[in-house]
Short mmCIF file of C-alpha atoms in Angstrom, two decimals:
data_model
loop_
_atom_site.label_atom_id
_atom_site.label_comp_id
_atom_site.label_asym_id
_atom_site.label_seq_id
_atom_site.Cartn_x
_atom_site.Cartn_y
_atom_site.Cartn_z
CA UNK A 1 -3.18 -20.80 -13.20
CA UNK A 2 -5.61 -17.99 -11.58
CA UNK A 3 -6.75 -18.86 -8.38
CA UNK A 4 -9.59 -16.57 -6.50
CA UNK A 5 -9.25 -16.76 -3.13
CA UNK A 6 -12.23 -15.33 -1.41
CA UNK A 7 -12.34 -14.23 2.26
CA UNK A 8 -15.26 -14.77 4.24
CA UNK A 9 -13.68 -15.10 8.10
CA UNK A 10 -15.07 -11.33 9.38
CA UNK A 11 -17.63 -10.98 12.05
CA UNK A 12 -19.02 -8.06 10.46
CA UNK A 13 -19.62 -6.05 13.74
CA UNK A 14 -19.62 -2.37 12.52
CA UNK A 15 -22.95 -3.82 10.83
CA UNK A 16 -25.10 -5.07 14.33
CA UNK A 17 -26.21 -8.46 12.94
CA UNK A 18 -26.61 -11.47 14.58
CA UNK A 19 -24.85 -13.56 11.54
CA UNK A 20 -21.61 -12.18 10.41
CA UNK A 21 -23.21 -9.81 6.95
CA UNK A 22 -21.61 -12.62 4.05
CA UNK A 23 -24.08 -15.32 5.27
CA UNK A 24 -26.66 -12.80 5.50
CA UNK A 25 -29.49 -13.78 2.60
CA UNK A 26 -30.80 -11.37 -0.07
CA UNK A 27 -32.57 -12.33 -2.82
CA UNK A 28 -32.78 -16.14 -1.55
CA UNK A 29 -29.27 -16.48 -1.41
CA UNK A 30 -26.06 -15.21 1.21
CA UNK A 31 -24.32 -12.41 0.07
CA UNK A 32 -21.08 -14.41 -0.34
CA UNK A 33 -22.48 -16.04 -2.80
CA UNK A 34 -22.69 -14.11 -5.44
CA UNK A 35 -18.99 -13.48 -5.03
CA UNK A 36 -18.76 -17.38 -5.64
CA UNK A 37 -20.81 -17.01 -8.87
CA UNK A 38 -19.14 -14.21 -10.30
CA UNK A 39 -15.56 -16.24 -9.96
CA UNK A 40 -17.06 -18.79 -11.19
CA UNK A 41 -18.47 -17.59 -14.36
CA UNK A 42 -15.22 -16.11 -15.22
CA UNK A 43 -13.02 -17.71 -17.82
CA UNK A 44 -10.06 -16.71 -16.94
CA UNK A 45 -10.70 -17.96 -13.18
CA UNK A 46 -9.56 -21.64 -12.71
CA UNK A 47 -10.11 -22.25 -8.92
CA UNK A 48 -11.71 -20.62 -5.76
CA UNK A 49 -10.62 -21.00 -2.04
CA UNK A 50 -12.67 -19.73 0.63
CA UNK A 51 -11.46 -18.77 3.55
CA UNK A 52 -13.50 -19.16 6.62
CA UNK A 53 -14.31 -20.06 10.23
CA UNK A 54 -15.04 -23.82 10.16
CA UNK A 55 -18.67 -23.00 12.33
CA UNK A 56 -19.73 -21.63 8.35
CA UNK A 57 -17.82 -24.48 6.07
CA UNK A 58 -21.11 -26.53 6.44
CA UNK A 59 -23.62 -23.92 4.64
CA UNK A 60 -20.53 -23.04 2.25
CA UNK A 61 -20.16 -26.26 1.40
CA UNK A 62 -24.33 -26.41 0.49
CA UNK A 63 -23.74 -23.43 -1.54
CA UNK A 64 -20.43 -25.23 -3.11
CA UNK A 65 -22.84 -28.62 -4.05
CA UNK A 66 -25.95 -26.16 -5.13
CA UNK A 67 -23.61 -24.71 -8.17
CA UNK A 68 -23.03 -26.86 -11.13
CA UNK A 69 -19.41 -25.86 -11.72
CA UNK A 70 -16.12 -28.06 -13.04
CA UNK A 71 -14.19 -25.49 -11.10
CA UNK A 72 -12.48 -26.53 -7.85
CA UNK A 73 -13.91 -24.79 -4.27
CA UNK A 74 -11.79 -25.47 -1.66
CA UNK A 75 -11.68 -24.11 1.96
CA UNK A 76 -9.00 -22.76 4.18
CA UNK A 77 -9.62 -22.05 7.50
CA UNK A 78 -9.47 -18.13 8.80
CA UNK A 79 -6.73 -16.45 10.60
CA UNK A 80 -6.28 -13.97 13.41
CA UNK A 81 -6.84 -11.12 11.32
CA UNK A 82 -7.51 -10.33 7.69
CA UNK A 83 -4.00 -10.44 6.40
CA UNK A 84 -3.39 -13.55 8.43
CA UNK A 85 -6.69 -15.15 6.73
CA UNK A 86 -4.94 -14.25 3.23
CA UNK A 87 -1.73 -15.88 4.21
CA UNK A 88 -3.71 -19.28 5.21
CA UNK A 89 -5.24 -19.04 1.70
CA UNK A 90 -2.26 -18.38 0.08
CA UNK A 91 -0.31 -21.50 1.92
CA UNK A 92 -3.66 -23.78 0.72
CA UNK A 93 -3.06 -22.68 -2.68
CA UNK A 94 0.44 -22.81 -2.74
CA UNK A 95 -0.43 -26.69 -1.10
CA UNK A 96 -3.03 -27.84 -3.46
CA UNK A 97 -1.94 -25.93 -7.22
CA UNK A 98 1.91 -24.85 -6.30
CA UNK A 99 3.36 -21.03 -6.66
CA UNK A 100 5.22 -21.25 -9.98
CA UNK A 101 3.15 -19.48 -12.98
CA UNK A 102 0.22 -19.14 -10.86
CA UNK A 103 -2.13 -15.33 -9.75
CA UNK A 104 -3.81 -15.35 -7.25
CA UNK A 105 -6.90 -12.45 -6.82
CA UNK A 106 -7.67 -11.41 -3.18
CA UNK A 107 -11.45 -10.44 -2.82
CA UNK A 108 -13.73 -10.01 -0.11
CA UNK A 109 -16.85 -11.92 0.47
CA UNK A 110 -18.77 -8.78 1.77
CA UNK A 111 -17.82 -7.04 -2.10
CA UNK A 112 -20.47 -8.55 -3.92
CA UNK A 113 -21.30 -6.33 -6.67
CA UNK A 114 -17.62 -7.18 -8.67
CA UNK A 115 -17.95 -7.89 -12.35
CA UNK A 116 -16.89 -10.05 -14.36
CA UNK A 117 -14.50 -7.37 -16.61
CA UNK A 118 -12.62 -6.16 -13.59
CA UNK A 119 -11.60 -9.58 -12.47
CA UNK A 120 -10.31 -10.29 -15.70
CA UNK A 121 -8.64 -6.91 -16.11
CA UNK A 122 -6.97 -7.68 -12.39
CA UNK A 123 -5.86 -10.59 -13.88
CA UNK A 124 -4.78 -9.33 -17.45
CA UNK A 125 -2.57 -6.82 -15.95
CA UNK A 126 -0.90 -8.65 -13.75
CA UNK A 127 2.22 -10.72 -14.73
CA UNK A 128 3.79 -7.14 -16.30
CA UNK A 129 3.30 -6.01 -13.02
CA UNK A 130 3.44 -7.86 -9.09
CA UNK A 131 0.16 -6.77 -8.33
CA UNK A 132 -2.88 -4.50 -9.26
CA UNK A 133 -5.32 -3.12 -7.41
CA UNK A 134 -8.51 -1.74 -8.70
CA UNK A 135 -9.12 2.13 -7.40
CA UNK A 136 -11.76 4.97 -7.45
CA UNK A 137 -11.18 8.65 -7.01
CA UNK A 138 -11.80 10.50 -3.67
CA UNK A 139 -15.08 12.84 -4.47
CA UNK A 140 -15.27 15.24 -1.23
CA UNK A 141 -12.57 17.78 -0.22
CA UNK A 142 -10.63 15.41 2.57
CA UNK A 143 -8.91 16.94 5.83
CA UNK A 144 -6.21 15.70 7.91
CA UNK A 145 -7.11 16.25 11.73
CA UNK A 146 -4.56 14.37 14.32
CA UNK A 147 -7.74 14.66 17.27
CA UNK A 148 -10.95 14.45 14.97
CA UNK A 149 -11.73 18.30 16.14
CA UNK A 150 -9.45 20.56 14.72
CA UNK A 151 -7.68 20.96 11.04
CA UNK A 152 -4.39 19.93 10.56
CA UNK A 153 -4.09 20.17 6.58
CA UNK A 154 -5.82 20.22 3.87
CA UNK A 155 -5.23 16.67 1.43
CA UNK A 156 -5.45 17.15 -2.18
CA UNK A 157 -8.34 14.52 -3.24
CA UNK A 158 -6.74 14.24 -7.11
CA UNK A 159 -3.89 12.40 -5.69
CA UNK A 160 -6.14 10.19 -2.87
CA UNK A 161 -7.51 7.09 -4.52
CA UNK A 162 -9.82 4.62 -2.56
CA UNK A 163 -8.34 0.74 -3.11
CA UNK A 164 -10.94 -1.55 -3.67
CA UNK A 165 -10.75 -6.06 -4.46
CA UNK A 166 -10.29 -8.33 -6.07
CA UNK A 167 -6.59 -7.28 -6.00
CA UNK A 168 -4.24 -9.48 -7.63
CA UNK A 169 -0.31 -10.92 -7.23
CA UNK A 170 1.97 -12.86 -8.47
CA UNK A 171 1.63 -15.55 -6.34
CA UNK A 172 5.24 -16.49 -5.51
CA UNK A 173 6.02 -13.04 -4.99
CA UNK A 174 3.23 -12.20 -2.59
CA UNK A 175 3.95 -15.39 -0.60
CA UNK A 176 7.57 -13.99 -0.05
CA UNK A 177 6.19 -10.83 0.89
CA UNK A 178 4.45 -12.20 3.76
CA UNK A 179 7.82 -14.31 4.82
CA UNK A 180 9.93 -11.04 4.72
CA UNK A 181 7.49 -8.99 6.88
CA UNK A 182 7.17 -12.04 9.76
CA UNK A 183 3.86 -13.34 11.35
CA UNK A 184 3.66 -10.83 13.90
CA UNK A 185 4.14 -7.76 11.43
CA UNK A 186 1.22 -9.11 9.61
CA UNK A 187 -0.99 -8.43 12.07
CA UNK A 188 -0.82 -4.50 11.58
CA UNK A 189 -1.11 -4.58 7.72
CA UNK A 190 -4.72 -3.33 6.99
CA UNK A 191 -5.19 -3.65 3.34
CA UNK A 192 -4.13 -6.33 0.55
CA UNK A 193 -1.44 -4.05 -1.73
CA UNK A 194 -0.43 -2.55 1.52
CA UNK A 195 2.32 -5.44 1.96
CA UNK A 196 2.81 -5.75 -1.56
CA UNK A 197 4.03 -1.95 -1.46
CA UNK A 198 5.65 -2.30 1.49
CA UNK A 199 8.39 -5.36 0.82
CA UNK A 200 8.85 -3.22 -2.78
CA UNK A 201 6.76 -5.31 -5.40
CA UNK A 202 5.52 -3.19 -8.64
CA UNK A 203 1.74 -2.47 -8.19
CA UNK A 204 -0.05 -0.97 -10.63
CA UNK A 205 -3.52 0.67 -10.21
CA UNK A 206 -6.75 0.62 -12.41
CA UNK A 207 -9.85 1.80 -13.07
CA UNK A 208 -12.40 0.05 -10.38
CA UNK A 209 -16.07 0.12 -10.55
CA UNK A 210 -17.79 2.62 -7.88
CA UNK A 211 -20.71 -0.13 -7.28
CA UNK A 212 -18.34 -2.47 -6.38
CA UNK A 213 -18.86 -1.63 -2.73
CA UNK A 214 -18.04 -3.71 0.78
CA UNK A 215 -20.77 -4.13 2.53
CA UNK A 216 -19.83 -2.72 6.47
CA UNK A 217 -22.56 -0.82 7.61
CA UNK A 218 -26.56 -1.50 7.81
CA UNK A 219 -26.99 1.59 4.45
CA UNK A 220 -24.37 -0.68 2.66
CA UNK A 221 -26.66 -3.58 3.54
CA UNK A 222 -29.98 -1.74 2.49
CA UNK A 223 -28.59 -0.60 -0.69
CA UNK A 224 -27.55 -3.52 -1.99
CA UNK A 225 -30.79 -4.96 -0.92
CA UNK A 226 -32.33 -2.46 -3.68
CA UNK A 227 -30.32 -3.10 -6.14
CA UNK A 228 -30.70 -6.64 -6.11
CA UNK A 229 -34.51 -6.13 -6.21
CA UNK A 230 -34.59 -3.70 -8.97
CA UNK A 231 -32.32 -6.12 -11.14
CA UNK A 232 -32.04 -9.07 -13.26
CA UNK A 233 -31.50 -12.45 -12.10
CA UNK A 234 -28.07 -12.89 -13.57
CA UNK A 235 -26.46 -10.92 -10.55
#
């Protein structure tokens, strides 16, 4: 089974808005939404959780009811931080569908823009491996500074690669990974893969898709703004 589990519990400061920015509406509908769609559409997905605050489970569950779907939606509530949100949506999955056989693809509900081929090639390549993550090549010449004034080294930007979602696991696996690490530990892990790689599971990277952007700051916000209204309806 191939579970999406989508994460919507972020306040989405570093943007300024009242509303955290996946409830925020563009073209008539919140951004997290199209997030839900895209799962949805996919074959290969069989069932979304999405993991939020319970002050936003009442408008997710209009959005759940306004999309004609077989497909399961359930909800898990958020945790502390963002790792701690995935772990609650992994122990919801692992209650409602069980951990043998099953994927589960990590994606955020501020990353609108995913299509439908990299989900499937998240989930295609995963069972040979633990996990893979979708990446994208550094472009500018990157610097190491230790105080944000002075140079300490030069990085070379053909081995830098920036990680983007939906990344997915082996669900079994990636539950253990979170047991071995502890509760508290999880607090400090940043990124999705950066557990995986840390309690030793095989990742493997692949292309990702440089529109497939988070949205974080207010020029995130405004671009994807523009390219929902210079494009078709199906997005």
């Amino acid at each position: 089974m191939n579970i999406g589990i989508i994460l919507s519990g972020g306040s989405g400061s570093r943007l300024g808005a009242k509303i955290p920015k996946q409830y925020i509406k563009i073209g008539n509908k919140p951004i997290i939404q199209y997030s839900i769609e895209k799962f949805l559409r996919n074959k290969l997905i069989d069932a979304i959780i999405i993991v939020c605050t319970e002050q936003w489970q009442p408008l997710l569950t209009e959005i759940k009811l306004s999309i004609n779907t077989k497909k399961t939606i359930s909800f898990a509530n958020a945790g502390e931080t963002r790792q701690l949100s995935i772990l609650e949506g992994l122990k919801m999955a692992a209650e409602l569908y069980g951990t043998s056989d099953n994927i589960v693809l990590i994606h955020d509900g501020a990353r609108p823009l995913v299509s439908d081929d990299l989900i499937s090639r998240c989930i295609l390549n995963c069972g040979e491996y633990d996990c893979v993550m979708p990446v994208v090549g550094v472009k500018d010449t990157i610097y190491l500074s230790s105080d944000g004034s002075h140079i300490d080294s030069l990085l070379n930007r053909k081995e830098l690669w920036c990680g983007q979602a939906p990344e997915s696991f082996v669900m079994d696996k990636y539950l253990n990974s979170h047991k071995k690490v502890g509760y508290e530990n999880l607090k400090s892990i940043n990124g999705s893969t950066e557990l995986a790689h840390l309690t030793g599971l095989k990742c493997k990277m692949i292309k990702g898709d440089p529109i497939n952007f988070k949205i974080t700051t207010a020029e995130d916000l405004i671009n994807f703004k523009n390219i929902i209204n210079n494009s078709d309806a199906s997005l």
